[in-house]
Amino acid sequence: MLAIIEEWIDATLASHAAERVSCVSLSPHFEGYFSREFLSQSYFVVTDELPKPDFPALHDLGLGGFLALDADGITYKDTYFIRPAVVDKVDLHFHELVHVAQWRHLGAPAFIERYARELLQFGYERAPLEEMAYSLQRYFCAGNGRPVDVRKFVLARC
Ligand SMILES: [Zn+2]
């Protein structure tokens, strides 16, 4: 199952390769949080339709609720997809970039396995990989603390 999902991800990323935008343009917003180098290797695609792997087997596993979730963004490997209405929301970019850092650190098979397991065990809002992204996003939005190196943070806690 993991291999099938990863194949679907690779095909999805390949089919949107021409539309993806480098995150390096966001670097002035994220000084101290994400390096220029990290951002230059991360991408986003603006699209009305967030691609999701809608396989029957995933519904059978109990992931139908997540697949139906009306999210503003979703991350696969080094690329996240966001809706046009939220493209100017810096904090949403921040949130998805935390997921890029998680994908990069864990590697695709481990990220997929862990994310799915956490969804089933805790639900979306309490899934630890999501909680990490939301708590860092809140910290970033509050804007009154010292910047946190997100890659190091992920490395220490994933
Ligand atoms: Zn998230």
PDB file of C-alpha atoms in Angstrom, residues 22-121:
ATOM      1  CA  SER A  22      10.004  27.817  -5.627  1.00  0.00           C
ATOM      2  CA  CYS A  23       9.520  28.777  -1.978  1.00  0.00           C
ATOM      3  CA  VAL A  24      12.692  30.843  -2.043  1.00  0.00           C
ATOM      4  CA  SER A  25      10.513  33.894  -2.732  1.00  0.00           C
ATOM      5  CA  LEU A  26       9.119  33.442   0.788  1.00  0.00           C
ATOM      6  CA  SER A  27      12.512  33.617   2.481  1.00  0.00           C
ATOM      7  CA  PRO A  28      12.158  37.240   3.746  1.00  0.00           C
ATOM      8  CA  HIS A  29       9.177  36.068   5.855  1.00  0.00           C
ATOM      9  CA  PHE A  30      10.919  33.081   7.360  1.00  0.00           C
ATOM     10  CA  GLU A  31      14.338  34.297   8.441  1.00  0.00           C
ATOM     11  CA  GLY A  32      15.648  32.100  11.235  1.00  0.00           C
ATOM     12  CA  TYR A  33      12.879  29.540  10.705  1.00  0.00           C
ATOM     13  CA  PHE A  34      13.756  28.108   7.288  1.00  0.00           C
ATOM     14  CA  SER A  35      17.067  28.541   5.489  1.00  0.00           C
ATOM     15  CA  ARG A  36      17.240  29.901   1.943  1.00  0.00           C
ATOM     16  CA  GLU A  37      18.687  26.575   0.914  1.00  0.00           C
ATOM     17  CA  PHE A  38      15.734  24.651   2.364  1.00  0.00           C
ATOM     18  CA  LEU A  39      13.260  27.043   0.743  1.00  0.00           C
ATOM     19  CA  SER A  40      14.988  26.820  -2.631  1.00  0.00           C
ATOM     20  CA  GLN A  41      14.417  23.040  -2.524  1.00  0.00           C
ATOM     21  CA  SER A  42      10.737  23.374  -1.561  1.00  0.00           C
ATOM     22  CA  TYR A  43       7.837  24.214  -3.869  1.00  0.00           C
ATOM     23  CA  PHE A  44       4.158  25.063  -3.950  1.00  0.00           C
ATOM     24  CA  VAL A  45       1.419  24.669  -6.537  1.00  0.00           C
ATOM     25  CA  VAL A  46      -1.673  26.876  -6.511  1.00  0.00           C
ATOM     26  CA  THR A  47      -4.751  24.892  -7.474  1.00  0.00           C
ATOM     27  CA  ASP A  48      -8.499  24.795  -6.844  1.00  0.00           C
ATOM     28  CA  GLU A  49      -8.428  21.033  -6.545  1.00  0.00           C
ATOM     29  CA  LEU A  50      -6.059  19.691  -3.892  1.00  0.00           C
ATOM     30  CA  PRO A  51      -4.924  16.297  -5.178  1.00  0.00           C
ATOM     31  CA  LYS A  52      -5.575  13.382  -2.833  1.00  0.00           C
ATOM     32  CA  PRO A  53      -4.977   9.644  -3.253  1.00  0.00           C
ATOM     33  CA  ASP A  54      -8.607   8.592  -3.275  1.00  0.00           C
ATOM     34  CA  PHE A  55      -8.123   4.815  -3.346  1.00  0.00           C
ATOM     35  CA  PRO A  56     -10.866   2.481  -2.063  1.00  0.00           C
ATOM     36  CA  ALA A  57      -8.262   0.734   0.113  1.00  0.00           C
ATOM     37  CA  LEU A  58      -7.663   3.984   2.027  1.00  0.00           C
ATOM     38  CA  HIS A  59     -11.373   4.300   2.739  1.00  0.00           C
ATOM     39  CA  ASP A  60     -11.377   0.690   3.909  1.00  0.00           C
ATOM     40  CA  LEU A  61      -8.581   1.544   6.334  1.00  0.00           C
ATOM     41  CA  GLY A  62     -10.766   4.286   7.843  1.00  0.00           C
ATOM     42  CA  LEU A  63      -9.095   7.278   6.217  1.00  0.00           C
ATOM     43  CA  GLY A  64     -12.196   8.432   4.325  1.00  0.00           C
ATOM     44  CA  GLY A  65     -12.777  11.274   6.791  1.00  0.00           C
ATOM     45  CA  PHE A  66      -9.336  12.692   6.183  1.00  0.00           C
ATOM     46  CA  LEU A  67      -9.679  12.362   2.419  1.00  0.00           C
ATOM     47  CA  ALA A  68     -12.967  14.277   2.580  1.00  0.00           C
ATOM     48  CA  LEU A  69     -11.493  17.020   4.754  1.00  0.00           C
ATOM     49  CA  ASP A  70     -11.865  20.434   3.130  1.00  0.00           C
ATOM     50  CA  ALA A  71      -8.273  21.555   3.695  1.00  0.00           C
ATOM     51  CA  ASP A  72      -6.553  24.691   2.409  1.00  0.00           C
ATOM     52  CA  GLY A  73      -3.298  22.910   1.733  1.00  0.00           C
ATOM     53  CA  ILE A  74      -1.672  19.503   1.495  1.00  0.00           C
ATOM     54  CA  THR A  75       1.982  18.490   1.301  1.00  0.00           C
ATOM     55  CA  TYR A  76       3.621  15.680  -0.640  1.00  0.00           C
ATOM     56  CA  LYS A  77       7.385  15.355  -0.258  1.00  0.00           C
ATOM     57  CA  ASP A  78       8.987  18.701  -1.226  1.00  0.00           C
ATOM     58  CA  THR A  79       5.817  20.251  -2.660  1.00  0.00           C
ATOM     59  CA  TYR A  80       2.579  21.540  -1.187  1.00  0.00           C
ATOM     60  CA  PHE A  81      -0.653  22.364  -2.944  1.00  0.00           C
ATOM     61  CA  ILE A  82      -2.706  25.347  -1.807  1.00  0.00           C
ATOM     62  CA  ARG A  83      -5.934  26.976  -2.908  1.00  0.00           C
ATOM     63  CA  PRO A  84      -5.816  30.334  -4.719  1.00  0.00           C
ATOM     64  CA  ALA A  85      -7.822  32.003  -1.921  1.00  0.00           C
ATOM     65  CA  VAL A  86      -5.065  31.392   0.634  1.00  0.00           C
ATOM     66  CA  VAL A  87      -1.947  31.940  -1.446  1.00  0.00           C
ATOM     67  CA  ASP A  88      -1.202  35.190   0.433  1.00  0.00           C
ATOM     68  CA  LYS A  89      -1.509  33.618   3.878  1.00  0.00           C
ATOM     69  CA  VAL A  90       2.090  33.386   5.024  1.00  0.00           C
ATOM     70  CA  ASP A  91       1.178  31.264   8.048  1.00  0.00           C
ATOM     71  CA  LEU A  92      -0.362  28.607   5.822  1.00  0.00           C
ATOM     72  CA  HIS A  93       2.847  28.428   3.781  1.00  0.00           C
ATOM     73  CA  PHE A  94       4.675  28.130   7.090  1.00  0.00           C
ATOM     74  CA  HIS A  95       2.472  25.225   8.208  1.00  0.00           C
ATOM     75  CA  GLU A  96       2.961  23.303   4.969  1.00  0.00           C
ATOM     76  CA  LEU A  97       6.720  23.944   5.059  1.00  0.00           C
ATOM     77  CA  VAL A  98       6.848  22.265   8.479  1.00  0.00           C
ATOM     78  CA  HIS A  99       5.369  19.223   6.722  1.00  0.00           C
ATOM     79  CA  VAL A 100       8.011  19.492   3.972  1.00  0.00           C
ATOM     80  CA  ALA A 101      10.649  19.370   6.728  1.00  0.00           C
ATOM     81  CA  GLN A 102       8.917  16.315   8.259  1.00  0.00           C
ATOM     82  CA  TRP A 103       8.744  14.524   4.884  1.00  0.00           C
ATOM     83  CA  ARG A 104      12.402  15.299   4.263  1.00  0.00           C
ATOM     84  CA  HIS A 105      13.526  14.112   7.663  1.00  0.00           C
ATOM     85  CA  LEU A 106      11.456  10.925   7.852  1.00  0.00           C
ATOM     86  CA  GLY A 107      11.556   9.964   4.182  1.00  0.00           C
ATOM     87  CA  ALA A 108       8.400   9.248   2.180  1.00  0.00           C
ATOM     88  CA  PRO A 109       7.525   5.687   3.277  1.00  0.00           C
ATOM     89  CA  ALA A 110       8.004   6.469   6.979  1.00  0.00           C
ATOM     90  CA  PHE A 111       6.104   9.757   6.718  1.00  0.00           C
ATOM     91  CA  ILE A 112       3.140   8.136   4.948  1.00  0.00           C
ATOM     92  CA  GLU A 113       3.018   5.218   7.363  1.00  0.00           C
ATOM     93  CA  ARG A 114       3.282   7.415  10.426  1.00  0.00           C
ATOM     94  CA  TYR A 115       0.858  10.084   9.234  1.00  0.00           C
ATOM     95  CA  ALA A 116      -1.798   7.477   8.397  1.00  0.00           C
ATOM     96  CA  ARG A 117      -1.277   5.675  11.715  1.00  0.00           C
ATOM     97  CA  GLU A 118      -1.556   8.934  13.661  1.00  0.00           C
ATOM     98  CA  LEU A 119      -4.759   9.906  11.828  1.00  0.00           C
ATOM     99  CA  LEU A 120      -6.349   6.589  12.725  1.00  0.00           C
ATOM    100  CA  GLN A 121      -5.116   6.647  16.305  1.00  0.00           C
TER     101      GLN A 121
END
